[in-house]
Short mmCIF file of C-alpha atoms in Angstrom, two decimals:
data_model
loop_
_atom_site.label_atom_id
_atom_site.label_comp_id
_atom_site.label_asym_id
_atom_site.label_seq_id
_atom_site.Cartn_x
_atom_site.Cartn_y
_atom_site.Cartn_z
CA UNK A 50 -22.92 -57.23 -76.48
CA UNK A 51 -23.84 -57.22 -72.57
CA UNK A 52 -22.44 -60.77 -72.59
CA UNK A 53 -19.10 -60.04 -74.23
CA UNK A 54 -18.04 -57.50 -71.85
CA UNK A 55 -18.67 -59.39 -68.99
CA UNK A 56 -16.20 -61.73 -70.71
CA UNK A 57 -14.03 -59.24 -71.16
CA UNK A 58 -14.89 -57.66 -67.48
CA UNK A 59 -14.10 -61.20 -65.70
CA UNK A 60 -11.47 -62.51 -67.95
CA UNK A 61 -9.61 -58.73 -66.66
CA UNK A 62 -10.24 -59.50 -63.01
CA UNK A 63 -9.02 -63.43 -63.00
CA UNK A 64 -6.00 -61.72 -64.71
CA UNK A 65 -5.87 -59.37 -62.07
CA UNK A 66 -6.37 -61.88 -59.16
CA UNK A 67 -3.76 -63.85 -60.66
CA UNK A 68 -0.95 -60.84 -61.17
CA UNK A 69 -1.84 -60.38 -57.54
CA UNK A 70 -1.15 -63.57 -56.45
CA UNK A 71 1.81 -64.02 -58.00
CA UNK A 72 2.98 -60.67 -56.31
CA UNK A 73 1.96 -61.64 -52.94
CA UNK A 74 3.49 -65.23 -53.88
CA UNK A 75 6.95 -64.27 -55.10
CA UNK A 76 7.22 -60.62 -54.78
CA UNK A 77 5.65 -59.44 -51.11
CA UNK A 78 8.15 -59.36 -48.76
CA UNK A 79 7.65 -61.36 -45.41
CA UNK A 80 6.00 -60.08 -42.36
CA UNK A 81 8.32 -61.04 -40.08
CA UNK A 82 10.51 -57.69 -38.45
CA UNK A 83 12.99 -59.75 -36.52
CA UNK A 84 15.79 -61.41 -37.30
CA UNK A 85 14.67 -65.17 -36.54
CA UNK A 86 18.21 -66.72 -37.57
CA UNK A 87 17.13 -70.35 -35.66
CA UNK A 88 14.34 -70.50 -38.65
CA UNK A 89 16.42 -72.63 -41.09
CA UNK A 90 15.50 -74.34 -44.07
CA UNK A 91 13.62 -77.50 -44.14
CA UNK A 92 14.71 -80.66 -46.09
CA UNK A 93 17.04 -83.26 -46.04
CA UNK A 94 20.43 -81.57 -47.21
CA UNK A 95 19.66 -79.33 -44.93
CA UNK A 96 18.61 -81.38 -41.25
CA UNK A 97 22.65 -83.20 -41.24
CA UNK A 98 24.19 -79.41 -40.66
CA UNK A 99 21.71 -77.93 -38.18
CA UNK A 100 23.10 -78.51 -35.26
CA UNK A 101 26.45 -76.71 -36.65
CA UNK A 102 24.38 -73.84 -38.17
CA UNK A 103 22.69 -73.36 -35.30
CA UNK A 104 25.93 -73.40 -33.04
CA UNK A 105 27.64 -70.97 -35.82
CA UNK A 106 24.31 -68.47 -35.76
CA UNK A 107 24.80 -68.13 -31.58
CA UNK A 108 28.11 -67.57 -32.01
CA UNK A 109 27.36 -64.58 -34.58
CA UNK A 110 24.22 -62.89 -32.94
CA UNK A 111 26.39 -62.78 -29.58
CA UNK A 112 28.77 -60.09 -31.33
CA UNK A 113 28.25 -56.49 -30.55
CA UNK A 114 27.15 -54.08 -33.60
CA UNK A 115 26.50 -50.53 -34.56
CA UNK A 116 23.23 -50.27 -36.55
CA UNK A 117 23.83 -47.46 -39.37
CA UNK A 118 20.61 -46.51 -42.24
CA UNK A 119 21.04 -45.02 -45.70
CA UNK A 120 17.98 -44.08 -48.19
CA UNK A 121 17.54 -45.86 -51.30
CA UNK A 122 17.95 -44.62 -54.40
CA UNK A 123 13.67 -44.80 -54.52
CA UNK A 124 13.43 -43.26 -50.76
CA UNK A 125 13.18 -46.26 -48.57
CA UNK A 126 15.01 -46.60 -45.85
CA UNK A 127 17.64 -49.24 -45.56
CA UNK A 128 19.21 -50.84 -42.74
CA UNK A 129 22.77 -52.24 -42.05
CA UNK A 130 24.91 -53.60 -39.22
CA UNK A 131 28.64 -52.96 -39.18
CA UNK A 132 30.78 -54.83 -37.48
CA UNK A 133 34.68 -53.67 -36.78
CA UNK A 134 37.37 -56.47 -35.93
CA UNK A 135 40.09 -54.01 -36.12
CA UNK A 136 39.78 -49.93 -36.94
CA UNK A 137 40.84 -49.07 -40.56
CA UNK A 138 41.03 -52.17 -41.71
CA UNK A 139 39.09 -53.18 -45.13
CA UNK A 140 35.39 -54.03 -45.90
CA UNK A 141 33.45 -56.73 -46.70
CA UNK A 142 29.77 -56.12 -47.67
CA UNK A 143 27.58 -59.13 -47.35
CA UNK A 144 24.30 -59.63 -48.64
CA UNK A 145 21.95 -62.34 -47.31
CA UNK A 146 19.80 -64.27 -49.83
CA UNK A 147 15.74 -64.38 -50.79
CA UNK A 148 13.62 -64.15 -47.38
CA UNK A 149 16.95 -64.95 -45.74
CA UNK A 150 18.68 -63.65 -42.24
CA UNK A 151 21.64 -61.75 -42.24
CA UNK A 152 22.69 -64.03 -38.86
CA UNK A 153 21.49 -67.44 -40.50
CA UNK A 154 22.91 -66.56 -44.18
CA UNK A 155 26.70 -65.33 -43.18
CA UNK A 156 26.97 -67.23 -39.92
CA UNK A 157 29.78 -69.18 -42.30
CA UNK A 158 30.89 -66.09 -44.33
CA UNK A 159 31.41 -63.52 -42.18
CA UNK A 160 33.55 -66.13 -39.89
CA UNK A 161 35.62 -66.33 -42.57
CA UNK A 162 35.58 -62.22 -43.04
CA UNK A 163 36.46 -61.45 -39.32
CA UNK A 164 39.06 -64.19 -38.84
CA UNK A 165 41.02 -62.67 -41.69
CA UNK A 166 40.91 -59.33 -40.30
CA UNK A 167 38.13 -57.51 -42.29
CA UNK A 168 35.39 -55.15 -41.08
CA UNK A 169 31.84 -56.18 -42.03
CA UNK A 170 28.44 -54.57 -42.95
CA UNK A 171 25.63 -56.96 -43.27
CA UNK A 172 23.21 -55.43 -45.26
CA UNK A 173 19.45 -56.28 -44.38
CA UNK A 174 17.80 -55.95 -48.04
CA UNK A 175 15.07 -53.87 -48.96
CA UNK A 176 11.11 -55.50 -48.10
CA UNK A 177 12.55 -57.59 -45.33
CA UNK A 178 13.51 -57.10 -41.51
CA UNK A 179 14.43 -53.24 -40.69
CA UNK A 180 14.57 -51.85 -44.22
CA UNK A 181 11.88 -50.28 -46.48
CA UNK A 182 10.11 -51.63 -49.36
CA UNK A 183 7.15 -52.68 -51.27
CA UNK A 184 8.61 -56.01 -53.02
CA UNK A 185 11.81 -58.13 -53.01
CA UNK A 186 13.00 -57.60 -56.45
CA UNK A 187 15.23 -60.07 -57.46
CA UNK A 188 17.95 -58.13 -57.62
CA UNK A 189 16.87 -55.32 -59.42
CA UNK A 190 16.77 -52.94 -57.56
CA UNK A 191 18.72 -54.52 -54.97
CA UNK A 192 22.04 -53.96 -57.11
CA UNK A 193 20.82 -50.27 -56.83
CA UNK A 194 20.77 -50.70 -52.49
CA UNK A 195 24.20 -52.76 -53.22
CA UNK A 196 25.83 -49.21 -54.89
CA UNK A 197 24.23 -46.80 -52.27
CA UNK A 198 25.95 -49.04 -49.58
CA UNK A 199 29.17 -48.59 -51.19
CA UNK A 200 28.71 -45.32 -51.85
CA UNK A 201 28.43 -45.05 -47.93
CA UNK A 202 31.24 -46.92 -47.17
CA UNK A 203 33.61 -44.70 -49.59
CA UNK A 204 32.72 -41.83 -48.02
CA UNK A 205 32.45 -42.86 -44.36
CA UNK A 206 36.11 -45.09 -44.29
CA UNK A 207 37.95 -43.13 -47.63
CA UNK A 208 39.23 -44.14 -50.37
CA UNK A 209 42.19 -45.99 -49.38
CA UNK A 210 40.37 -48.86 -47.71
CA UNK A 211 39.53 -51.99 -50.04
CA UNK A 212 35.69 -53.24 -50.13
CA UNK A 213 34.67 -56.43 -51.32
CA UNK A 214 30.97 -57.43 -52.13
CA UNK A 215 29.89 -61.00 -50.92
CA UNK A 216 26.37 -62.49 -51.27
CA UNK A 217 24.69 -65.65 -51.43
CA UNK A 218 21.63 -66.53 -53.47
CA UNK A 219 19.86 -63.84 -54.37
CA UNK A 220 22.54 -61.67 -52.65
CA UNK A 221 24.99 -63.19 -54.91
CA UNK A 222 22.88 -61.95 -57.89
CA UNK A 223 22.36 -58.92 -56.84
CA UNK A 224 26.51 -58.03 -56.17
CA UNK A 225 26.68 -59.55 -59.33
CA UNK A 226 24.50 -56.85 -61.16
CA UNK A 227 25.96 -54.22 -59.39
CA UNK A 228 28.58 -55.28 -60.55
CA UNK A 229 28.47 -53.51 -64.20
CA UNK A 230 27.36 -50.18 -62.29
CA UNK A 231 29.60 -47.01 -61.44
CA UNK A 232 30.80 -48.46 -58.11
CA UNK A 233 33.50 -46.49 -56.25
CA UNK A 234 36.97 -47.48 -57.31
CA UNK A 235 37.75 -49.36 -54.33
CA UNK A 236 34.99 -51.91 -54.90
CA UNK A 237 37.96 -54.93 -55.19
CA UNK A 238 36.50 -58.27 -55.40
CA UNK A 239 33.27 -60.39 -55.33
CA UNK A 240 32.02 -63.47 -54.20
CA UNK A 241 29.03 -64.92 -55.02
CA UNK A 242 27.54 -68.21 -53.77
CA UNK A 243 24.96 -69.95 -55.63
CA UNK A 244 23.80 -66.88 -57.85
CA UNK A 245 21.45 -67.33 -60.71
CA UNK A 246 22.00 -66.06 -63.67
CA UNK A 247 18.70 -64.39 -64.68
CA UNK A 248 15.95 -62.86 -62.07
CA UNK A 249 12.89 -64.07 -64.51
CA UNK A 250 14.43 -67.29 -65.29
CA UNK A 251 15.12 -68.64 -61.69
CA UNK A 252 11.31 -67.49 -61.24
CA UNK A 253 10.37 -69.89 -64.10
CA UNK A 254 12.18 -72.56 -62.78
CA UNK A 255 11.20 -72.29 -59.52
CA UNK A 256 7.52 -71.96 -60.92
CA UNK A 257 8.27 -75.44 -62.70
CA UNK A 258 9.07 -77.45 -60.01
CA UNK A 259 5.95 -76.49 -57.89
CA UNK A 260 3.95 -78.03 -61.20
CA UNK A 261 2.71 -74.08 -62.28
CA UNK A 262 2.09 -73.30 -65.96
CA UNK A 263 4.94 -71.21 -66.41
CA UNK A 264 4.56 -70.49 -69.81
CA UNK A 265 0.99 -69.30 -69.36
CA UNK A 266 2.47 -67.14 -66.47
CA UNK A 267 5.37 -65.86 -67.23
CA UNK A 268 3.00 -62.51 -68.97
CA UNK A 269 1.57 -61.99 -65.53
CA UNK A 270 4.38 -62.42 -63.58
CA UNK A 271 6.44 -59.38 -66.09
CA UNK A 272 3.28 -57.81 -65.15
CA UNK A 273 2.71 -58.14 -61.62
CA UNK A 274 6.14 -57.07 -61.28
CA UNK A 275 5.83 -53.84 -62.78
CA UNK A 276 2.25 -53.04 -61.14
CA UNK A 277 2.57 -54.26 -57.56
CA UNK A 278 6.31 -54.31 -57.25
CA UNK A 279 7.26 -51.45 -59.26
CA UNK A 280 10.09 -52.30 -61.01
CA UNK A 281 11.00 -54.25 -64.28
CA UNK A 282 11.81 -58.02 -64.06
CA UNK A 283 13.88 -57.83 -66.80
CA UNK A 284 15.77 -54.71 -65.92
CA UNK A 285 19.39 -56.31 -65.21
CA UNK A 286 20.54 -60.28 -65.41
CA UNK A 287 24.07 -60.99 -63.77
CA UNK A 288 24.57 -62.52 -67.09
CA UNK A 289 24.76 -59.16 -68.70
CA UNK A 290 26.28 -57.50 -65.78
CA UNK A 291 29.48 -60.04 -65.72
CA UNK A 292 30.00 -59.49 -68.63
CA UNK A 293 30.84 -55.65 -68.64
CA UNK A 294 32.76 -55.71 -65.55
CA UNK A 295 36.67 -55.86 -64.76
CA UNK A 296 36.07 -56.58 -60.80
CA UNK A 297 37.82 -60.11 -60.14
CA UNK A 298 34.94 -62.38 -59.37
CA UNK A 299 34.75 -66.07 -56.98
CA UNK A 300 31.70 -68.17 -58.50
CA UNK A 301 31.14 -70.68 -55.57
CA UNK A 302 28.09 -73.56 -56.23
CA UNK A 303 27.20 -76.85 -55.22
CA UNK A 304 26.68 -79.12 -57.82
CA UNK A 305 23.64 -80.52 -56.09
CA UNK A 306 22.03 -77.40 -55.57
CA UNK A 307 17.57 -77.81 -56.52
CA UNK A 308 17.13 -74.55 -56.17
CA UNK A 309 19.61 -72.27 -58.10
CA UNK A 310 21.10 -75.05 -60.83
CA UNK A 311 24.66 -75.33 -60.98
CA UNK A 312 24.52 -74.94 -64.70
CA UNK A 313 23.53 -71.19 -64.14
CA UNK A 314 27.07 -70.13 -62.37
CA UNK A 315 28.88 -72.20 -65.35
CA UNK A 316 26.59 -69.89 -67.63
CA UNK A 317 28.34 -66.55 -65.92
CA UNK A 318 31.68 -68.18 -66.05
CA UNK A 319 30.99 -68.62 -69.77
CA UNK A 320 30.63 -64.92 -70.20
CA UNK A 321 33.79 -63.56 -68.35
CA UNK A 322 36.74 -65.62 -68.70
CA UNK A 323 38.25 -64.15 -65.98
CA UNK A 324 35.54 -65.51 -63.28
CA UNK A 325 37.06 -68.23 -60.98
CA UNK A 326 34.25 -70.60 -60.99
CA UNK A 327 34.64 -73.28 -57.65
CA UNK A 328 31.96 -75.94 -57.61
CA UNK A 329 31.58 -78.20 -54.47
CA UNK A 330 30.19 -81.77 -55.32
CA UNK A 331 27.22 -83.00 -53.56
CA UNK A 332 26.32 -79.71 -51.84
CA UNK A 333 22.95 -78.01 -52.22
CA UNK A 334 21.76 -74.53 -52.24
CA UNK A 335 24.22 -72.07 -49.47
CA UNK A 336 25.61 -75.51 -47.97
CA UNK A 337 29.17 -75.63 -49.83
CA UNK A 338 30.81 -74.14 -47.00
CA UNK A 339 29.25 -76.42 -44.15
CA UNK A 340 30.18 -79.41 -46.55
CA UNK A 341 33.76 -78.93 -46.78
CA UNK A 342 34.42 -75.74 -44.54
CA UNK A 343 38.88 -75.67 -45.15
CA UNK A 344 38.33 -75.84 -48.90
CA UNK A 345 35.60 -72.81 -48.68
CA UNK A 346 37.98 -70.90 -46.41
CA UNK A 347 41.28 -71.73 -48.02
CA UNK A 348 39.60 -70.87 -51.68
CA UNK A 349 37.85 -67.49 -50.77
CA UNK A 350 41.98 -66.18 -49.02
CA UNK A 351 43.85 -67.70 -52.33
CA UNK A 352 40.67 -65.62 -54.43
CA UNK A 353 40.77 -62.24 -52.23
CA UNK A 354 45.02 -62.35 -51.74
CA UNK A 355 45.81 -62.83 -55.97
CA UNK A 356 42.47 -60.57 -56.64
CA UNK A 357 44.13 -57.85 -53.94
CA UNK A 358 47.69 -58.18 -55.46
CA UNK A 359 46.04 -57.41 -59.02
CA UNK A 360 44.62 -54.46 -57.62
#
């Protein structure tokens, strides 16, 4: 009897020293507090566009902000940085991707955003830089952060003035499930660069390629997301989210993307007709822009003019 509940007793702490793991592994947020934009990605699609993301980042961390802080909807607080080209003019909310850099993710987008005359606010999302958290959630409970900065914008700029929600990666996701949420009725458009199409799924994939048993883990990691991370991994997918909403939404993926599959933005164009889905051949994950920079920029103004005319 003594020897079957120390069974028991150590088979329950390797499960706990393996939920843990797998929180401090996908879920903790970084350490890092500062914005480190010059930190870029390593690997070969990467190294060729460097020097030009590196040029692009200087260019963006040069320009002059106001810092502004909301609460969460679960009491953190989260941090922003607004940026006004011209006084009344519209919004564009941008949201960087998983352990990303406001600086280093948008130093393409928001170019794009301030040459065409809009306003910005580059969210900094909960668990990493300025803002509050325990765990980066996948989404989750960043759609939540994504409606509380709307919210904010409604009632700071009115009514009148058009926002648009842009992310990439895991930014994209989460615009994308905040999508299907009461957002104000000025929320206009979204575009979403290399979003995946399920939180838990992109975690089992990503799980996969660095040779883990994903099938044995997939329990644990429900788990640790619910014990150390507090929330539900399986709360919201943008798959379910695009396919309740009526916002006009820009898909934009590289077909040679190894870390969010292609296939996964042709899975949310499946489930909303309306979706303009624009894939860039041999670009990887967040590089479609620096691959063929006119076609990004002339495809996001054609998307944002017809989606502002609907409106």
């Amino acid at each position: 009897m003594v020897f079957l509940i120390s069974i028991v007793v150590f088979l329950f702490l390797v499960g706990f020293l393996c939920m843990y793991w797998i929180y401090f592994l996908a879920f903790r947020p970084p350490k890092k507090k500062e914005d480190d934009y010059l930190d870029l990605p390593k690997g070969e699609q990467y190294r060729k566009y460097d020097d030009e993301t590196i040029r692009l980042c200087k260019v963006f961390a040069a320009i002059p902000y106001e810092s502004v802080c909301i609460t969460s909807v679960d009491g953190y607080k989260l941090y922003a940085r607004y940026y006004e080209v011209e006084k009344g003019a519209d919004l564009q909310i941008e949201c960087h991707g998983y352990h990303g850099s406001p600086i280093r993710d948008f130093c393409g987008g928001n170019k794009i955003a301030r040459e065409s005359g809009y306003n910005t606010l580059v969210i900094e999302q909960r668990g990493m830089l300025r803002s509050g958290g325990r765990a980066i959630t996948f989404g989750i409970m960043e759609r939540w952060d994504v409606r509380s900065w709307c919210t904010y914008a409604y009632e700071r700029f009115g009514k009148d003035k058009k926002i648009i929600l842009s992310g990439i990666s895991m930014g994209a996701s989460a615009v994308l499930m905040a999508s299907s949420l009461d957002l104000p009725d000025n929320v206009s458009a979204i575009i979403a660069d290399c979003p995946y199409s399920s939180p838990l799924r992109i975690i089992r994939k990503v799980g996969s390629d660095m040779g883990l048993p994903v099938r044995f883990l997939t329990p644990l990691v429900i788990l640790s997301a619910r014990i150390f991370g507090g929330f539900d991994i399986n709360g919201s997918t943008p798959l379910e989210a695009v396919e309740k909403t009526d916002i006009p939404i820009l898909l934009i993926h590289g077909q040679d993307d190894r870390f969010v599959p292609y296939e996964m933005s042709e899975e949310l164009k499946r489930a909303n007709s309306k979706i303009r889905l624009e894939s860039f051949p041999g670009a990887g994950h967040g590089l479609s822009y620096m691959l063929d920079t006119p076609r990004y920029e002339r495809i996001v103004h054609e998307f944002l003019s017809d989606a502002f005319y609907r409106t």
